[in-house]
Short mmCIF file of C-alpha atoms and ligand atoms in Angstrom, two decimals:
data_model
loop_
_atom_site.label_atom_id
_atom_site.label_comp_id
_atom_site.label_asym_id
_atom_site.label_seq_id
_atom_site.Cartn_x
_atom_site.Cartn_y
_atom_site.Cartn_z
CA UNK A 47 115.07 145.56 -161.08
CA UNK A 48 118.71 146.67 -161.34
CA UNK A 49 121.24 147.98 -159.14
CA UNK A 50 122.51 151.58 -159.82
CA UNK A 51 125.86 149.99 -160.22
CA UNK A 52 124.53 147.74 -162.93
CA UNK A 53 122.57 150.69 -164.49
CA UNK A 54 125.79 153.07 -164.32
CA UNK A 55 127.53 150.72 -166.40
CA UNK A 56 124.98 150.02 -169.11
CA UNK A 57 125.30 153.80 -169.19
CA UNK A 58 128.88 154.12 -169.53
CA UNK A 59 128.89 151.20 -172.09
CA UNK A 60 127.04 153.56 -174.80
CA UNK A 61 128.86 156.35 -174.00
CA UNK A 62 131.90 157.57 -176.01
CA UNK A 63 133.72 160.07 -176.83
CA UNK A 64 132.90 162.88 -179.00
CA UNK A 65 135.01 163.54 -182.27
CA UNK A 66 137.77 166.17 -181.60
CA UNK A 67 137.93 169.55 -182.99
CA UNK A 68 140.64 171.76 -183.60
CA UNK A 69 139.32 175.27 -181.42
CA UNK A 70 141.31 179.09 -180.79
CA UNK A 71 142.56 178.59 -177.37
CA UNK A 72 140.52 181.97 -176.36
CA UNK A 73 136.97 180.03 -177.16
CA UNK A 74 138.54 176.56 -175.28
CA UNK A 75 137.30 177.35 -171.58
CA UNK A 76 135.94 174.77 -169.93
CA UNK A 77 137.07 172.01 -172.85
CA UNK A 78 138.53 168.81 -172.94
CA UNK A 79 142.13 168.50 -174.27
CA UNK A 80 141.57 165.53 -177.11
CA UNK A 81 145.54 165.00 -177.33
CA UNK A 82 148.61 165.45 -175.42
CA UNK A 83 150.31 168.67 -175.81
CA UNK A 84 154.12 168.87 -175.68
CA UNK A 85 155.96 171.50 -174.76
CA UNK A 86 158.10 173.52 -178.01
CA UNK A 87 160.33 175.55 -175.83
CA UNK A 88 162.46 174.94 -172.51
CA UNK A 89 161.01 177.59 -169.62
CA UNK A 90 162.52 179.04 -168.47
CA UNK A 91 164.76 179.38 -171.20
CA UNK A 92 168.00 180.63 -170.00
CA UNK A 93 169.10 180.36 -166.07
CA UNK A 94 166.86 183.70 -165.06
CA UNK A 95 167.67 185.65 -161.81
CA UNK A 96 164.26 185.70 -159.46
CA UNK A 97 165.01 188.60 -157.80
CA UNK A 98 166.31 192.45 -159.29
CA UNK A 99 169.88 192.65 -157.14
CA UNK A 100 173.59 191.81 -158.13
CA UNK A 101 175.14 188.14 -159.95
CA UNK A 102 178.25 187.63 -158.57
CA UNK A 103 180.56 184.46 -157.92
CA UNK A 104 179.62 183.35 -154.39
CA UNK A 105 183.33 182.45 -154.04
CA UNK A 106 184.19 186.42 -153.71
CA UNK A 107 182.35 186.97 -151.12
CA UNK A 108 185.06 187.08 -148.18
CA UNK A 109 182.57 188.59 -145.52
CA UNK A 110 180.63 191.57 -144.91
CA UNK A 111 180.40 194.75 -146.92
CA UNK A 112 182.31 193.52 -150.13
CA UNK A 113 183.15 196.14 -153.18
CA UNK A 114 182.65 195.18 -156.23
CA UNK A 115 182.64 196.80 -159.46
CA UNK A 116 179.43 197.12 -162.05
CA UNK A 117 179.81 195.49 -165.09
CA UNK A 118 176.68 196.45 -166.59
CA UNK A 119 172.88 196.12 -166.32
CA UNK A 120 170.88 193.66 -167.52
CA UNK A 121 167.00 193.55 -167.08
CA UNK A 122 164.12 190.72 -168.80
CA UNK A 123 164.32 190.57 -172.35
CA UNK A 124 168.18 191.89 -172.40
CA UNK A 125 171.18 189.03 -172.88
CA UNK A 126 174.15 189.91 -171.10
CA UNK A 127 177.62 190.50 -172.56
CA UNK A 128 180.37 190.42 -169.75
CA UNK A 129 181.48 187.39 -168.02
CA UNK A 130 181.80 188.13 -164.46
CA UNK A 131 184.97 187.93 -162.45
CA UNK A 132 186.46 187.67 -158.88
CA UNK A 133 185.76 191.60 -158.60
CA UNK A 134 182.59 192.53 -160.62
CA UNK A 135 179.24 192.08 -160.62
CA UNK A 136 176.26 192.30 -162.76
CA UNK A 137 172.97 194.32 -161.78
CA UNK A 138 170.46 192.31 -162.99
CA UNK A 139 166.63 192.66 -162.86
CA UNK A 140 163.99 190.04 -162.22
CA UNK A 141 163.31 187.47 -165.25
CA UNK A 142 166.50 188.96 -166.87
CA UNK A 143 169.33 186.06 -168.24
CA UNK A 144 172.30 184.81 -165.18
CA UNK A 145 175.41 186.47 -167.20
CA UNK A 146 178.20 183.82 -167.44
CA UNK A 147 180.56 183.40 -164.40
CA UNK A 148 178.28 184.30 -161.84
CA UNK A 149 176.43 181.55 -159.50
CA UNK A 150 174.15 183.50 -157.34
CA UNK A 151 172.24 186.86 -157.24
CA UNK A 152 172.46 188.54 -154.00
CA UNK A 153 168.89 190.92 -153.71
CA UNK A 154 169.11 194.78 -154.25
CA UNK A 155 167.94 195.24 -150.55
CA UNK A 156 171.15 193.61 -149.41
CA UNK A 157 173.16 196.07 -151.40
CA UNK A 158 174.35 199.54 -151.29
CA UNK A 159 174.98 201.37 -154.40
CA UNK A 160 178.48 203.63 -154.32
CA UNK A 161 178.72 205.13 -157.06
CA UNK A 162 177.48 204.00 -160.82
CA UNK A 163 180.59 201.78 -161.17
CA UNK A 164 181.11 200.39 -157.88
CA UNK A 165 178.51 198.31 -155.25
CA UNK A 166 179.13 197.20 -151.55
CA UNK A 167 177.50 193.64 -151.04
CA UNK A 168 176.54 193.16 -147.60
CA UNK A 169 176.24 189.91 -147.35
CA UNK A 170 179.23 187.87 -146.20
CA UNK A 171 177.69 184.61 -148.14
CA UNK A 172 175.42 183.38 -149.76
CA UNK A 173 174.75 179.54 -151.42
CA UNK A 174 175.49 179.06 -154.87
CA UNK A 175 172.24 179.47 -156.79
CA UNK A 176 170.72 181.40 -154.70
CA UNK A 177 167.94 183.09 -156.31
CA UNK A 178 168.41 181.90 -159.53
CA UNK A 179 165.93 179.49 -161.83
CA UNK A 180 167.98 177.37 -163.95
CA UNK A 181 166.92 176.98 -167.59
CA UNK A 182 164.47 174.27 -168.24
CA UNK A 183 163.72 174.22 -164.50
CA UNK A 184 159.51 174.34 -165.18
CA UNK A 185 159.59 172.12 -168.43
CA UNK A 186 161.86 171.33 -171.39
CA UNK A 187 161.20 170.87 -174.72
CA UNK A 188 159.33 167.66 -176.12
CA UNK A 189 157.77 167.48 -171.92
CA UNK A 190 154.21 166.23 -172.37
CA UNK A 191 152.67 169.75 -169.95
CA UNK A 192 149.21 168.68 -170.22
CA UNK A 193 147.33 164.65 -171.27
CA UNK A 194 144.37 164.12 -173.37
CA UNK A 195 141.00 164.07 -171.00
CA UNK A 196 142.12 167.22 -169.04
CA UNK A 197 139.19 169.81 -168.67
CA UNK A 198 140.79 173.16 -169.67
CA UNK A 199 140.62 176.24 -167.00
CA UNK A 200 142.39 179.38 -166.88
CA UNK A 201 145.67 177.79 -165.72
CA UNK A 202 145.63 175.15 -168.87
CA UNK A 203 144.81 178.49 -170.55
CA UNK A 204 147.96 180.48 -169.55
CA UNK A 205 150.27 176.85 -170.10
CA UNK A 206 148.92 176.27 -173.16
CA UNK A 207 149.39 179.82 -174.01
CA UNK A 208 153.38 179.14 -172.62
CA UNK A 209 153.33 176.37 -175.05
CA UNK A 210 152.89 178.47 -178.23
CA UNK A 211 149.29 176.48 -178.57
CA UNK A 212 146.61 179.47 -179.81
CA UNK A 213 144.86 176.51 -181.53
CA UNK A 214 144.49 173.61 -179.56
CA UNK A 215 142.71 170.06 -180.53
CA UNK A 216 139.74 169.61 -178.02
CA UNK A 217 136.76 166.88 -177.79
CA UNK A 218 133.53 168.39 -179.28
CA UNK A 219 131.03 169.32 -176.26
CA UNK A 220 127.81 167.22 -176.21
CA UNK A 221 124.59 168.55 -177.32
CA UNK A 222 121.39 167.76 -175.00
CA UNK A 223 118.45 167.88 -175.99
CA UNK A 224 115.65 168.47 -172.82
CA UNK A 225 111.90 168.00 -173.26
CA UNK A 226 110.16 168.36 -169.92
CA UNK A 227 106.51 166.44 -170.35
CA UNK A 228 103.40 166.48 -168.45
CA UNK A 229 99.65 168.29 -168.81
CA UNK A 230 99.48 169.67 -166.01
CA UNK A 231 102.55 171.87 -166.92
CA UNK A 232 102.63 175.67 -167.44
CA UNK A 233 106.13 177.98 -168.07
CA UNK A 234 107.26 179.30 -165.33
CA UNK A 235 106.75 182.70 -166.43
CA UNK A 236 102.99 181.66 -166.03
CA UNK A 237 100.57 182.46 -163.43
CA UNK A 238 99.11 178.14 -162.68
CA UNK A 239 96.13 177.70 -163.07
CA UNK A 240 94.00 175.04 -161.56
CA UNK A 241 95.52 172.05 -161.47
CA UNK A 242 98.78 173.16 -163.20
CA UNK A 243 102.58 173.59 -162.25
CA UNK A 244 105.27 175.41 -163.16
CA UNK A 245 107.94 173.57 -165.39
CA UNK A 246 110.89 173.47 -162.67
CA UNK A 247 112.19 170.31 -164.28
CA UNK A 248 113.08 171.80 -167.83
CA UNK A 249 115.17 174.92 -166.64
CA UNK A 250 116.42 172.82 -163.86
CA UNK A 251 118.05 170.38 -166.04
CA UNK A 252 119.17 173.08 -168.53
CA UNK A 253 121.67 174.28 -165.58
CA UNK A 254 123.02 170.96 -164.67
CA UNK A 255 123.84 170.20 -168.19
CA UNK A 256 125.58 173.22 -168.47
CA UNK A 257 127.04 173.52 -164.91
CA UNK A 258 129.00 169.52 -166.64
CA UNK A 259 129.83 171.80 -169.80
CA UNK A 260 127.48 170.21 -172.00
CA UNK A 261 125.23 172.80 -174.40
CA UNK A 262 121.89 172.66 -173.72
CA UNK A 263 118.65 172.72 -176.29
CA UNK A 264 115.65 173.22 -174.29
CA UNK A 265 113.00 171.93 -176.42
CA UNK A 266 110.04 173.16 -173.84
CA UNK A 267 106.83 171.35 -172.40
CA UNK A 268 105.64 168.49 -174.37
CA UNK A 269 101.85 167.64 -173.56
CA UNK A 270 101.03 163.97 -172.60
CA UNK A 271 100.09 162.96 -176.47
CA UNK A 272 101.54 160.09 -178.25
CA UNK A 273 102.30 162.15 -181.58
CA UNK A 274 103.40 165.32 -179.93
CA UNK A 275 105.65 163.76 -177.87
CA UNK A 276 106.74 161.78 -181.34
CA UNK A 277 107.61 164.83 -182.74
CA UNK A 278 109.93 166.36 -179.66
CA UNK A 279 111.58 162.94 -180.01
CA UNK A 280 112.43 163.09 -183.19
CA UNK A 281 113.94 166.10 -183.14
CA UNK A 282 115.76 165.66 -180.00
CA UNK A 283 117.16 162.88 -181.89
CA UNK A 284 119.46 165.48 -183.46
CA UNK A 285 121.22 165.92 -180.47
CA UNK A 286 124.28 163.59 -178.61
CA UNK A 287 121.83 163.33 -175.91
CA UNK A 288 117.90 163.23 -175.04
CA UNK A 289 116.97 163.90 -171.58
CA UNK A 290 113.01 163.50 -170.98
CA UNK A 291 111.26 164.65 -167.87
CA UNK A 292 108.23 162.88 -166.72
CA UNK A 293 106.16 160.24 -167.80
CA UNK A 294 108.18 157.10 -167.23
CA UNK A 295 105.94 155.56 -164.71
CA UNK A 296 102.93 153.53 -164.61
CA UNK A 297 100.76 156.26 -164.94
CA UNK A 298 97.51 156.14 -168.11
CA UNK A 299 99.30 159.06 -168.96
CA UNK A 300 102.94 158.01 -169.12
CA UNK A 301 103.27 157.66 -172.47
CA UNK A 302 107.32 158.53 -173.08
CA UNK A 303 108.40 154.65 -173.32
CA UNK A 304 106.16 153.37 -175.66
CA UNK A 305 106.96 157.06 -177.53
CA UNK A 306 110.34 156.43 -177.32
CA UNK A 307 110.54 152.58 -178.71
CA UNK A 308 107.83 154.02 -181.74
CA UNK A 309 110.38 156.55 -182.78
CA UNK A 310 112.95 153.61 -183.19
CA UNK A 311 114.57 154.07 -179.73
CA UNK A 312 116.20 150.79 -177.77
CA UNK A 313 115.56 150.37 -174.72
CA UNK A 314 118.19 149.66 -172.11
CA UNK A 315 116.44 149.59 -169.32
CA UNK A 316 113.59 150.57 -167.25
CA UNK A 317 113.31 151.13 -163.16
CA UNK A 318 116.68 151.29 -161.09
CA UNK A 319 116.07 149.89 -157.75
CA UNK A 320 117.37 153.25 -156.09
CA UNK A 321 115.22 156.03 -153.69
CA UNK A 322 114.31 158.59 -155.10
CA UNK A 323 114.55 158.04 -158.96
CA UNK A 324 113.07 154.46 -159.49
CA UNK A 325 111.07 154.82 -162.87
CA UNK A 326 114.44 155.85 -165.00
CA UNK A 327 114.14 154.98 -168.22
CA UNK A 328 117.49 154.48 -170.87
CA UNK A 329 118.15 153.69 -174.13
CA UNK A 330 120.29 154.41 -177.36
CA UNK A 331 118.94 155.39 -180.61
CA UNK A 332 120.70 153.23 -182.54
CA UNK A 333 122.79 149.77 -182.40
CA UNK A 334 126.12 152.04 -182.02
CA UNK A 335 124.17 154.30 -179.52
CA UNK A 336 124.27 157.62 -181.53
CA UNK A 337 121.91 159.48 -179.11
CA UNK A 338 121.77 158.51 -175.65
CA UNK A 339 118.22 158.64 -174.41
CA UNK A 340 117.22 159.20 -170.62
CA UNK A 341 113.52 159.45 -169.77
CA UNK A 342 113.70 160.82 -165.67
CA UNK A 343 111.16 160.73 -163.64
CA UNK A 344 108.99 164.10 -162.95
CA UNK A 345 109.70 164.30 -159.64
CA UNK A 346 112.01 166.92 -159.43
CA UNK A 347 113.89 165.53 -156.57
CA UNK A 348 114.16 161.87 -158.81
CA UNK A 349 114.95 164.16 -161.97
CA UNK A 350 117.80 165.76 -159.73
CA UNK A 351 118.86 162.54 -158.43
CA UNK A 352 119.25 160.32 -161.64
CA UNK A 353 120.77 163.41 -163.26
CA UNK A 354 123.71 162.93 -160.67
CA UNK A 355 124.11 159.30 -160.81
CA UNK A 356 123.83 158.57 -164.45
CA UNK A 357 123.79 161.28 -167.00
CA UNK A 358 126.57 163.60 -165.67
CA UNK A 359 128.44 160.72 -165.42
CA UNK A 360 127.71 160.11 -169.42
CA UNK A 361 128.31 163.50 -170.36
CA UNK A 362 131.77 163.33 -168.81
CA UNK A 363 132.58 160.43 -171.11
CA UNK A 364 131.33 162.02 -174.13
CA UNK A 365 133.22 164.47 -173.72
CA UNK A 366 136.07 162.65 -173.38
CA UNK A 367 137.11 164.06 -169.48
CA UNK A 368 138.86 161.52 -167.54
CA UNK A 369 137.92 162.85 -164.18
CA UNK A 370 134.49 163.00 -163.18
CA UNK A 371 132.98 165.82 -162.19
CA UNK A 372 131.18 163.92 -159.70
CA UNK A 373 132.58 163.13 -156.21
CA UNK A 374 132.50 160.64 -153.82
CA UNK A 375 133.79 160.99 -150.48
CA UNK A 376 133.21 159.59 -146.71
CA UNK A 377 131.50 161.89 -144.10
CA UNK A 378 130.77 161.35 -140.10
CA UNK A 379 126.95 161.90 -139.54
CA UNK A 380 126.35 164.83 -137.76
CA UNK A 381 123.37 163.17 -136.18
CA UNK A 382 121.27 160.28 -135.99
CA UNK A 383 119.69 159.17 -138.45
CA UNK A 384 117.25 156.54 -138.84
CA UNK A 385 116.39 154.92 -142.51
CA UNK A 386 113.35 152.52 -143.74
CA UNK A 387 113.16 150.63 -147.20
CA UNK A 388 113.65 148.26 -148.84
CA UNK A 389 115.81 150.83 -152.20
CA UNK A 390 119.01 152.03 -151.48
CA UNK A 391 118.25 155.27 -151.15
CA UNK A 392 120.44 158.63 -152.10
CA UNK A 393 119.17 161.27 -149.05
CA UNK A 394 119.96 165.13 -149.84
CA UNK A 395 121.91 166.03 -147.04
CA UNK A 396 124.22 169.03 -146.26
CA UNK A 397 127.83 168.91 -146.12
CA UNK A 398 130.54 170.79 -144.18
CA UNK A 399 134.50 170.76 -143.29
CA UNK A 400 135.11 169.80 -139.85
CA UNK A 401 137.97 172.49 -137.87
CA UNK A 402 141.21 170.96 -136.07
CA UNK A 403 141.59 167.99 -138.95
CA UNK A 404 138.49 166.18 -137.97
CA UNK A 405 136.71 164.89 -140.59
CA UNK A 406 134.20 166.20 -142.46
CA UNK A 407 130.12 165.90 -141.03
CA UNK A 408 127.00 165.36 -143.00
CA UNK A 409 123.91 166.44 -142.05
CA UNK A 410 120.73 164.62 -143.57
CA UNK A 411 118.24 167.22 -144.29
CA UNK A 412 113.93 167.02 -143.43
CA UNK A 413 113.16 165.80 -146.66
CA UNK A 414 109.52 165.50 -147.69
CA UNK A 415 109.28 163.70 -150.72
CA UNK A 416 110.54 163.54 -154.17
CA UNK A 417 108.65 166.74 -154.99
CA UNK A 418 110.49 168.77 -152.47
CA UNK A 419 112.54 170.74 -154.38
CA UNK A 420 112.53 173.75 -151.79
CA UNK A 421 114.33 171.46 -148.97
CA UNK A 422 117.02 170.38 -151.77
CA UNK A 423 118.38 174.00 -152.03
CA UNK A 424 120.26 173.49 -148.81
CA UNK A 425 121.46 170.13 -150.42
CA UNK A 426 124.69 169.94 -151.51
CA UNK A 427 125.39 166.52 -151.37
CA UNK A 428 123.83 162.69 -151.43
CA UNK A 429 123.85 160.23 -149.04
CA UNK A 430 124.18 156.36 -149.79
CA UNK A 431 121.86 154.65 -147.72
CA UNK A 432 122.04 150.91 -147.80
CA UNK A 433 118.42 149.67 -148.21
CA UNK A 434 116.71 148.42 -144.44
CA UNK A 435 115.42 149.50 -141.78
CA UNK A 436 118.28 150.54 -139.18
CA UNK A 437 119.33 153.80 -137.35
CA UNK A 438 122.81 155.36 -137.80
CA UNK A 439 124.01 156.72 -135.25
CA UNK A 440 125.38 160.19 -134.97
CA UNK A 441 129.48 160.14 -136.16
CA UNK A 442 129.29 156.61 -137.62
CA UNK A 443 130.85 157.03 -141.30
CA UNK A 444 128.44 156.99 -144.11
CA UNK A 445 129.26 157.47 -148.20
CA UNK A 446 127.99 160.74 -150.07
CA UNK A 447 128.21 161.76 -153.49
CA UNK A 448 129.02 165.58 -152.90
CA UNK A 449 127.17 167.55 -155.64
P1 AMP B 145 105.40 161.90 -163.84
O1 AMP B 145 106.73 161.25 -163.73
O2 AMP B 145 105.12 162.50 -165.17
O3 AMP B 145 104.33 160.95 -163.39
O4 AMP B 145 105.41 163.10 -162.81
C1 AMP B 145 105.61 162.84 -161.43
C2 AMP B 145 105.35 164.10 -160.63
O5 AMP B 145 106.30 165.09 -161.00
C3 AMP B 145 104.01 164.71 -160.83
O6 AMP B 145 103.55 165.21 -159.60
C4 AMP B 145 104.29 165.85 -161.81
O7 AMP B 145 103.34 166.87 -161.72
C5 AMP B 145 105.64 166.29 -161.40
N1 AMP B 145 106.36 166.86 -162.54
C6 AMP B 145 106.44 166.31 -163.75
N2 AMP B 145 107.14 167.07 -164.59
C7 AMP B 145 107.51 168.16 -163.88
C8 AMP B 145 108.25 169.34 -164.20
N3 AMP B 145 108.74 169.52 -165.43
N4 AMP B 145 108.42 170.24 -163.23
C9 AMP B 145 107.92 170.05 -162.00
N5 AMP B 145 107.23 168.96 -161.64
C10 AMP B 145 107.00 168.03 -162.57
MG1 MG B 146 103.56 163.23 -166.24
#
């Protein structure tokens, strides 16, 4: 059997990127940036004043309660038109362009109008570019603001919007196709009946493909039947990406492998010596790997795990991100905690911040099983357990994948 580690990258070898597509930045959201965008403008572009007050010449100021005379007022949008001088000053609002001469603006509230021609300055001195943003300060033209593989949110948004880019070239988003299988499956708008379930799995993985900004085709409940399931192949074939639920063990009725390599899928591999999630299935649909095909395991609690480790991880590169959306980080157990078996093992466990710069604890939850999605929901992020039998003892350091 192979290692996640080993798995992961058999993943990541079929997975590209997407083509790009040219999008209006108002639909871009949650995109990834396909190219570098460089900046057309310098911003600011003129040395701006960052405060409404006075420009003067620091050099006048000879102490306290200095009169000076108004040349004129300027506020944003307005170019000024008088150079100041040893004796006069510019009012000048916020955003509004530093009129030549002056090296500083002193702020209204240290000011005291006269009269409309005439202000006393009550500062005795000030630094020389005080309050003042020189031109190009934020970025200058030809500046590369923002790399390819960047997810867009609303501060890419408003830069790119800085930028003059209302079209803007992004990767396309990957299509996934879900098929949750199993007879013993109902909607979950139904009442079970003997013997039945209610399809968690399908709506489940719906969300976490969309919570990695993937677009999601649920394709519904496929009964355990060779040419059914044939048929929800086949046309999840149309998508980037094929996620099956269920029947990937060694069960009479696990059918979705032999499915799969009938409907001309290749198979990667089979069973990841990991706990929960063992029976993963994964394979491409063609030589160049045109739909990546993952048959989970119906556990929900398996499903949830191998979603995590491997196809998020896929999604990411198909759509062309070059951070992960998935997080590893070090945690202090917040208790003991003894583990036994012979898979490394990923344990739902809850996660919190630690006060006074201590670091942060993990808490491994009561977990009964892979079917236990109910003790999950306080989950919010994975423990790596090193296969054995040992106990860990409370505030020894242990990896998580926080989720
Ligand atoms: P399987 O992998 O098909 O052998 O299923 C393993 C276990 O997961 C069985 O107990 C199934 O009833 C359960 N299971 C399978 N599919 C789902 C699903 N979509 N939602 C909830 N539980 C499921
Ligand atoms: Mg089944």
């Amino acid at each position: 059997m192979i290692s996640v580690d080993e798995a992961l990258r058999h993943v990541l070898d079929h997975s590209f990127p997407l083509a790009s597509t040219s999008l209006e930045l108002s639909t871009a959201l949650g995109c990834t940036l396909a190219a570098d965008v460089t900046s057309d403008i310098d911003s600011p572009p003129h040395d701006k004043s960052l405060v409404d007050g006075y420009a003067l010449r620091t050099s006048d100021l000879g102490g306290a309660n200095t009169q000076f005379k108004v040349l004129e007022e300027v506020t944003a949008g307005e170019m000024p038109s008088c150079k100041v001088t040893s004796d006069s000053v510019t009012r000048i609002m916020t955003g509004a362009a530093i009129p030549e001469g002056a090296d500083a603006v002193v702020m209204l509230e240290e000011t005291a109008a006269r009269d409309a021609g005439t202000v006393l300055i009550r500062r005795s001195a000030l630094p020389a570019g005080s309050n003042i943003m020189r031109r190009g300060t934020s970025l200058c033209r030809g500046d590369t603001v923002l790399q390819a593989g960047v997810t867009i949110r609303p501060l890419e948004v408003g830069l790119l919007s800085e930028v003059g880019r209302s079209q803007v070239l992004v990767q396309e988003v990957p299509r996934v196709a879900i098929v949750a299988t199993g007879n013993e499956l109902v909607p979950s708008d139904h009442r079970p009946e003997s013997g039945q379930i209610r399809n968690s799995n399908g709506p489940m993985l719906t969300a976490l493909v969309r919570s990695s900004g993937a677009r999601a085709v649920d394709l519904g409940i496929g009964r355990d039947d060779h040419d059914i399931l044939a048929q929800l192949v086949t046309e999840g074939l149309q998508s980037d990406v094929l996620i099956l639920s269920g029947g990937v063990s060694a069960g009479v009725l696990d059918l979705v492998p032999d499915v799969l390599k009938a409907t001309g899928v290749k198979q990667v591999f089979h069973k990841v010596n990991l706990k929960p999630g063992k029976p993963l299935w994964f394979g491409v649909s063609s030589p160049q790997g045109q739909t990546l095909v993952f048959g989970l395991p119906g556990n929900p609690v398996s499903g949830f795990v191998c979603f995590e480790l491997f196809v998020r991880p896929a999604l990411d590169r198909l759509a062309g991100r070059t951070a992960s959306t998935a997080v590893r980080r070090r945690f202090r157990l917040a208790c003991d905690h003894t583990h036994r078996g012979a898979r490394p093992t990923y344990h739902p466990a809850a996660w919190e911040e630690s006060v006074d710069d201590q670091p942060a604890t993990a808490k491994p939850l009561a977990w009964r099983g892979s079917a236990d999605l109910r003790s999950l929901t306080a989950c919010n992020c994975l423990l790596v357990l090193p296969s054995g039998d040992y106990t860990l003892g409370a505030g020894q350091w242990v990896d998580g994948l926080v989720i």
